[in-house]
Amino acid sequence: QVLLVESGGGVVPAGGSLRLSCAASERLHGAWFRQAPGKEREFVAAISWSRGTTVYADSVKGRFTISRDDADNTLYLQMNSLKPEDTGVYYCAQGPIWPDIPTTPKYWGQGTQVTVSS
């Protein structure tokens, strides 16, 4: 069973920055998703295990950066220029099949709350 534990959420003013971390028990392709109140969960960013290829949702391009630390199997999401619409629960996810990552990753964390105040 793959374990994913997120941390780093909190309350930040609009325009501010926050970095999320995800401690993973396995080295697989990784991703971040988010779910705003009353909305469906949506893809944010993904990074491949082997080459470090990254993909982003259009809404976060140029503001968010996904990265990983292979030494300790940690996934990160650096979020800059945050907007109130970035508010939501952010989930770390992993899976073994790269094309599936932006839609149906196999493993999920419990989520961490990010609130951006206006």
CSV table of C-alpha atoms in Angstrom, one decimal:
chain,number,residue,atom,x,y,z
A,1,GLN,CA,0.0,0.0,0.0
A,2,VAL,CA,1.4,3.4,-1.0
A,3,LEU,CA,1.2,6.0,1.7
A,4,LEU,CA,1.1,9.8,0.9
A,5,VAL,CA,1.1,12.4,3.6
A,6,GLU,CA,0.6,16.1,2.7
A,7,SER,CA,1.7,19.1,4.7
A,8,GLY,CA,2.2,22.8,4.3
A,9,GLY,CA,-1.3,24.0,3.9
A,10,GLY,CA,-2.6,27.1,5.7
A,11,VAL,CA,-4.0,30.6,5.3
A,12,VAL,CA,-2.2,33.1,3.1
A,13,PRO,CA,-3.2,36.5,1.7
A,14,ALA,CA,-3.8,37.0,-2.0
A,15,GLY,CA,-0.5,37.5,-3.8
A,16,GLY,CA,1.4,35.4,-1.3
A,17,SER,CA,3.2,32.1,-1.6
A,18,LEU,CA,2.9,28.6,0.0
A,19,ARG,CA,4.8,25.4,-0.5
A,20,LEU,CA,3.1,22.0,-0.1
A,21,SER,CA,5.0,18.8,0.6
A,22,CYS,CA,4.0,15.2,0.2
A,23,ALA,CA,5.9,12.4,1.8
A,24,ALA,CA,5.6,9.3,-0.3
A,25,SER,CA,6.4,5.7,0.6
A,26,GLU,CA,7.1,4.7,-3.0
A,27,ARG,CA,8.7,6.4,-6.1
A,28,LEU,CA,6.0,6.7,-8.7
A,29,HIS,CA,4.7,9.4,-11.0
A,30,GLY,CA,3.2,12.2,-8.9
A,31,ALA,CA,0.6,14.8,-9.1
A,32,TRP,CA,-1.4,17.5,-7.2
A,33,PHE,CA,-5.1,18.0,-7.4
A,34,ARG,CA,-7.4,20.4,-5.6
A,35,GLN,CA,-11.0,20.6,-4.7
A,36,ALA,CA,-12.8,23.9,-4.0
A,37,PRO,CA,-15.9,24.1,-1.9
A,38,GLY,CA,-18.9,22.9,-3.9
A,39,LYS,CA,-16.8,21.9,-6.9
A,40,GLU,CA,-15.3,18.8,-8.3
A,41,ARG,CA,-11.7,17.8,-7.7
A,42,GLU,CA,-9.5,19.1,-10.5
A,43,PHE,CA,-6.0,18.4,-11.7
A,44,VAL,CA,-3.3,21.0,-10.9
A,45,ALA,CA,0.1,19.6,-11.9
A,46,ALA,CA,2.0,16.3,-12.4
A,47,ILE,CA,5.6,15.2,-12.6
A,48,SER,CA,6.9,11.9,-14.1
A,49,TRP,CA,9.1,9.6,-12.0
A,50,SER,CA,11.7,8.8,-14.7
A,51,ARG,CA,12.4,12.0,-16.6
A,52,GLY,CA,10.9,14.7,-14.4
A,53,THR,CA,8.5,15.7,-17.2
A,54,THR,CA,6.0,18.2,-15.9
A,55,VAL,CA,2.5,19.2,-16.9
A,56,TYR,CA,0.2,21.9,-15.5
A,57,ALA,CA,-3.4,23.0,-15.6
A,58,ASP,CA,-3.8,26.3,-17.5
A,59,SER,CA,-5.1,28.0,-14.4
A,60,VAL,CA,-1.8,27.6,-12.6
A,61,LYS,CA,0.8,27.8,-15.3
A,62,GLY,CA,3.5,30.4,-14.5
A,63,ARG,CA,2.5,30.5,-10.9
A,64,PHE,CA,2.9,27.0,-9.5
A,65,THR,CA,5.9,24.7,-9.8
A,66,ILE,CA,5.8,20.9,-9.1
A,67,SER,CA,9.1,19.2,-8.1
A,68,ARG,CA,10.4,16.2,-6.3
A,69,ASP,CA,13.2,15.1,-4.1
A,70,ASP,CA,14.3,11.6,-5.1
A,71,ALA,CA,16.5,11.2,-2.0
A,72,ASP,CA,13.5,11.0,0.3
A,73,ASN,CA,10.6,10.5,-2.1
A,74,THR,CA,9.0,13.9,-1.4
A,75,LEU,CA,6.8,15.7,-3.8
A,76,TYR,CA,6.4,19.5,-3.7
A,77,LEU,CA,4.1,22.2,-5.0
A,78,GLN,CA,5.4,25.7,-4.8
A,79,MET,CA,2.5,28.1,-5.2
A,80,ASN,CA,3.2,31.8,-5.9
A,81,SER,CA,1.0,34.7,-6.7
A,82,LEU,CA,-1.9,33.0,-5.0
A,83,LYS,CA,-5.5,34.0,-5.8
A,84,PRO,CA,-8.7,33.5,-3.7
A,85,GLU,CA,-9.8,31.1,-6.4
A,86,ASP,CA,-6.9,28.8,-5.5
A,87,THR,CA,-8.6,28.1,-2.2
A,88,GLY,CA,-9.4,24.4,-1.6
A,89,VAL,CA,-8.2,21.1,-0.3
A,90,TYR,CA,-5.0,20.1,-2.1
A,91,TYR,CA,-4.4,16.4,-2.6
A,92,CYS,CA,-1.2,14.6,-3.4
A,93,ALA,CA,-1.5,11.6,-5.8
A,94,GLN,CA,0.7,8.9,-7.3
A,95,GLY,CA,0.4,6.2,-9.9
A,96,PRO,CA,2.5,3.8,-12.0
A,97,ILE,CA,1.1,4.8,-15.4
A,98,TRP,CA,2.0,8.2,-16.7
A,99,PRO,CA,-0.9,8.9,-19.1
A,100,ASP,CA,-3.3,8.1,-16.3
A,101,ILE,CA,-1.8,10.6,-13.8
A,102,PRO,CA,-3.7,13.8,-14.8
A,103,THR,CA,-7.1,12.0,-14.6
A,104,THR,CA,-7.0,8.8,-12.6
A,105,PRO,CA,-4.0,8.3,-10.3
A,106,LYS,CA,-4.1,5.2,-8.3
A,107,TYR,CA,-3.1,6.4,-4.8
A,108,TRP,CA,-4.3,9.5,-2.9
A,109,GLY,CA,-3.3,11.4,0.2
A,110,GLN,CA,-5.7,12.8,2.7
A,111,GLY,CA,-5.4,16.4,1.6
A,112,THR,CA,-4.3,19.7,3.1
A,113,GLN,CA,-6.4,22.9,3.3
A,114,VAL,CA,-5.2,26.0,1.5
A,115,THR,CA,-7.1,29.2,2.0
A,116,VAL,CA,-6.2,32.4,0.1
A,117,SER,CA,-7.8,35.5,1.7
A,118,SER,CA,-8.8,38.5,-0.5
